[in-house]
């Protein structure tokens, strides 16, 4: 190999050496800049784009707030949907009016299918709200009680209206929706009072739904006021008053305090002046009192 000839290719002048060194220096500088600089943070964003990005953030916050503020749906009986409740569920005015008209005839829907048949709501809306329907236990046990219902009410026309104060547990259990436990509660309240003076008192029995109370009013009534042992409201002690089912200890104490401050309680008007006694309650309670 001719090394002399090869060496002639790498022989440069002083100015050529300077140029080569300068080029090499520039290459090294660019490499270092490229290696140590984050060019992603230098991307240019126009003012218009920044404006839209800020608006998008606000839109996202509004969407999230709307999701958080959306009314939560809790289980409910569809027979008692109000206008506002129906609006919240997405029902139209016409659909709500159909349900209200149906209920005015003392009729009840007992399944999602019946609810749709009455209101004519769409399948999609039914699928959305039906999981929240909560019917009374006696509706849910309808299939189990079918045999009992058939034998008990097959001859409804032969049913005789009974005085509620003379009704036995067997009479009460015949009512659709009343079992052994609720029938015993009714009888226990009747015994503690000495007898019912109004069918309205059945609302004080825990566990009775409005539907069952309506059914009770169809088959029972207060034929005559019972001969109850009345309470002397102006002479009874706090202990005696608190033993009355409609008076707890606090209310009995207020009655005694009222007597000591204003004198004897003379009538129902005086009775309603005592805190905690509504007029509706007083109209019933007064029948158990002596002034």
XYZ file of C-alpha atoms in Angstrom:
291
model
C 0.000 0.000 0.000
C 1.317 3.479 -0.932
C 1.079 5.328 2.428
C 2.644 8.440 0.975
C -0.165 8.826 -1.512
C -2.781 8.127 1.204
C -1.228 10.682 3.523
C -1.579 13.347 0.830
C -5.382 13.096 1.188
C -5.249 14.226 4.840
C -2.892 17.114 4.302
C -4.730 20.400 4.936
C -3.816 23.996 5.103
C -4.104 26.045 8.291
C -7.385 27.672 7.130
C -8.813 24.211 6.296
C -7.894 22.943 9.784
C -9.723 25.908 11.317
C -12.817 25.185 9.227
C -12.824 21.515 10.175
C -12.425 22.402 13.876
C -15.220 24.987 13.684
C -17.572 22.509 12.001
C -16.769 19.854 14.585
C -17.396 22.356 17.423
C -20.778 23.356 15.950
C -21.815 19.688 15.674
C -20.847 19.020 19.314
C -22.738 22.124 20.516
C -25.913 21.115 18.627
C -25.710 17.592 20.023
C -25.414 18.911 23.576
C -28.348 21.304 23.085
C -30.462 18.496 21.636
C -29.585 16.172 24.510
C -30.165 18.580 27.414
C -33.130 20.644 26.122
C -36.812 19.574 26.479
C -38.390 20.784 23.249
C -41.882 19.534 24.245
C -42.323 22.488 26.622
C -41.517 24.944 23.851
C -44.521 24.109 21.691
C -46.229 27.286 20.680
C -49.883 27.767 21.647
C -51.901 30.503 20.066
C -53.966 32.845 22.296
C -57.125 31.542 20.617
C -56.223 27.965 21.471
C -55.456 28.926 25.069
C -58.889 30.567 25.305
C -60.658 27.416 24.112
C -58.609 25.253 26.476
C -59.676 27.390 29.453
C -63.310 27.167 28.341
C -63.029 23.389 28.060
C -61.867 23.237 31.671
C -64.926 25.212 32.765
C -67.198 22.959 30.717
C -65.686 19.872 32.341
C -66.253 21.382 35.801
C -69.872 22.202 34.948
C -70.472 18.658 33.694
C -69.033 17.203 36.893
C -71.110 19.580 39.019
C -74.248 18.579 37.123
C -73.503 14.908 37.782
C -72.914 15.578 41.485
C -76.057 17.729 41.803
C -78.308 15.256 40.005
C -81.176 14.254 42.330
C -80.749 10.799 43.822
C -83.641 8.388 43.406
C -84.682 6.372 46.408
C -87.146 3.456 46.436
C -90.745 4.708 46.305
C -94.299 3.467 45.850
C -95.308 4.490 42.293
C -98.951 4.803 43.366
C -98.138 8.012 45.249
C -96.068 9.923 42.687
C -96.661 13.679 42.910
C -96.462 16.094 39.993
C -92.976 17.188 41.040
C -91.781 13.631 41.601
C -93.054 12.618 38.163
C -91.270 15.588 36.609
C -88.018 14.539 38.304
C -88.415 11.025 36.941
C -88.856 12.317 33.396
C -92.595 11.710 33.030
C -94.710 14.011 30.905
C -97.691 15.948 32.287
C -100.080 13.690 30.388
C -98.493 10.543 31.831
C -98.731 11.925 35.378
C -102.374 12.949 34.830
C -103.240 9.413 33.693
C -101.854 7.993 36.952
C -103.677 10.579 39.091
C -106.972 9.895 37.286
C -106.475 6.157 37.823
C -105.795 6.671 41.542
C -108.892 8.835 42.023
C -110.945 5.703 41.429
C -109.234 4.095 44.478
C -107.254 1.870 42.126
C -103.634 0.837 42.578
C -100.887 -0.428 40.314
C -99.145 -3.493 41.700
C -96.366 -4.068 39.154
C -94.173 -2.135 36.693
C -96.256 -3.578 33.842
C -99.486 -2.215 35.321
C -97.783 1.143 35.874
C -96.845 1.303 32.176
C -100.332 0.209 31.092
C -101.867 3.077 33.084
C -99.379 5.860 32.343
C -98.316 4.765 28.813
C -94.676 5.623 29.531
C -92.002 4.384 27.140
C -90.096 1.151 27.637
C -86.823 3.039 28.076
C -88.210 5.234 30.886
C -89.822 2.216 32.551
C -86.518 0.344 32.506
C -84.853 3.365 34.147
C -87.295 3.928 37.027
C -88.788 0.449 37.589
C -85.802 -0.757 39.697
C -86.771 1.914 42.260
C -90.415 0.814 42.567
C -91.226 -0.351 46.096
C -94.585 -2.028 46.550
C -96.009 -3.028 49.957
C -95.055 -6.449 51.264
C -98.540 -7.752 50.697
C -98.169 -6.965 46.980
C -94.804 -8.694 46.777
C -96.302 -11.748 48.471
C -99.296 -11.701 46.178
C -98.458 -15.031 44.545
C -97.989 -16.746 47.883
C -101.311 -15.394 49.136
C -103.240 -16.107 45.920
C -104.882 -19.216 47.313
C -105.835 -17.440 50.533
C -107.240 -14.457 48.639
C -109.308 -16.642 46.381
C -110.989 -18.462 49.258
C -111.493 -15.331 51.336
C -112.756 -12.844 48.788
C -114.298 -15.011 46.093
C -117.721 -13.985 47.413
C -117.127 -10.346 48.194
C -120.815 -9.547 47.918
C -121.486 -11.686 51.018
C -119.101 -9.665 53.207
C -120.899 -8.020 56.149
C -119.500 -4.757 57.558
C -118.339 -5.434 61.122
C -117.929 -3.110 64.083
C -114.158 -2.698 64.420
C -114.491 -2.964 68.201
C -116.059 -6.418 67.857
C -113.619 -7.705 65.233
C -111.538 -10.759 66.104
C -108.051 -11.569 64.880
C -109.586 -13.966 62.339
C -111.789 -11.155 60.999
C -108.806 -8.820 60.605
C -106.559 -11.393 58.907
C -109.173 -11.780 56.166
C -108.223 -8.301 54.970
C -105.671 -8.469 52.187
C -102.416 -7.064 53.556
C -102.975 -7.858 57.247
C -101.105 -10.744 58.811
C -100.815 -12.075 62.327
C -98.417 -9.394 63.574
C -100.418 -6.373 62.344
C -103.731 -7.853 63.500
C -102.271 -8.228 67.003
C -101.109 -4.580 66.947
C -104.652 -3.448 66.075
C -106.172 -5.507 68.886
C -103.522 -4.335 71.369
C -104.209 -0.646 70.601
C -107.963 -1.252 70.898
C -107.491 -2.909 74.281
C -105.224 -0.159 75.629
C -107.739 2.519 74.612
C -110.784 0.586 75.713
C -112.097 0.709 72.155
C -111.831 2.751 68.963
C -113.939 5.889 68.613
C -112.925 6.551 65.001
C -111.555 4.564 62.089
C -108.954 7.330 61.765
C -107.179 5.782 64.765
C -106.024 2.905 62.565
C -103.441 5.331 61.143
C -101.704 5.071 64.531
C -101.046 1.354 63.986
C -97.471 0.871 62.791
C -97.150 -1.057 59.533
C -100.564 -0.261 58.043
C -100.250 1.190 54.544
C -102.843 3.658 53.153
C -104.115 0.934 50.810
C -104.799 -1.484 53.658
C -106.454 1.243 55.757
C -108.805 1.986 52.860
C -109.613 -1.697 52.677
C -110.312 -1.758 56.426
C -112.680 1.194 56.066
C -114.581 -0.781 53.448
C -115.153 -3.785 55.700
C -115.238 -2.268 59.193
C -116.733 0.744 60.940
C -117.353 2.183 64.421
C -121.030 1.332 64.854
C -121.321 2.905 68.292
C -118.966 4.663 70.667
C -117.481 2.173 73.128
C -118.080 2.495 76.851
C -114.521 3.457 77.750
C -113.153 4.424 81.141
C -112.551 8.136 80.699
C -109.660 10.075 82.200
C -110.326 13.044 84.478
C -108.039 15.483 82.675
C -108.136 18.035 85.517
C -107.380 15.676 88.411
C -105.277 12.861 86.958
C -101.628 12.745 88.000
C -98.697 12.796 85.603
C -98.345 9.023 86.023
C -102.020 8.407 85.250
C -101.955 10.690 82.229
C -98.762 9.140 80.831
C -100.400 5.692 80.861
C -102.916 6.870 78.267
C -101.667 5.750 74.790
C -101.942 9.250 73.320
C -100.048 10.935 76.188
C -96.352 10.346 76.805
C -94.616 11.519 79.963
C -93.573 14.870 78.481
C -97.090 15.689 77.291
C -98.591 14.597 80.621
C -96.193 16.955 82.393
C -97.227 19.840 80.115
C -100.913 19.177 80.892
C -100.273 19.345 84.647
C -98.203 22.521 84.182
C -100.998 24.117 82.140
C -103.529 23.276 84.889
C -101.358 24.874 87.564
C -100.845 28.052 85.518
C -104.250 28.609 83.899
C -106.694 26.512 85.893
C -108.877 23.644 84.734
C -109.013 22.522 81.113
C -112.647 23.163 80.189
C -112.969 22.109 76.560
C -111.193 21.037 73.389
C -110.072 24.611 72.704
C -108.099 24.630 75.951
C -106.691 21.223 75.096
C -105.277 22.405 71.769
C -103.371 25.181 73.543
C -101.058 22.537 74.958
C -97.959 22.137 72.791
C -97.858 18.846 70.923
C -101.610 18.349 70.527
C -103.002 18.985 67.043
C -106.691 19.680 66.434
C -107.131 16.373 64.612
C -105.665 14.436 67.520
C -107.608 16.471 70.063
C -110.924 15.653 68.343
C -110.256 11.974 69.026
C -108.575 12.313 72.433
C -111.413 14.411 73.826
C -113.732 11.384 73.573
C -111.571 9.616 76.162
C -111.557 12.545 78.639
C -113.748 14.051 81.311
C -113.484 17.827 81.863
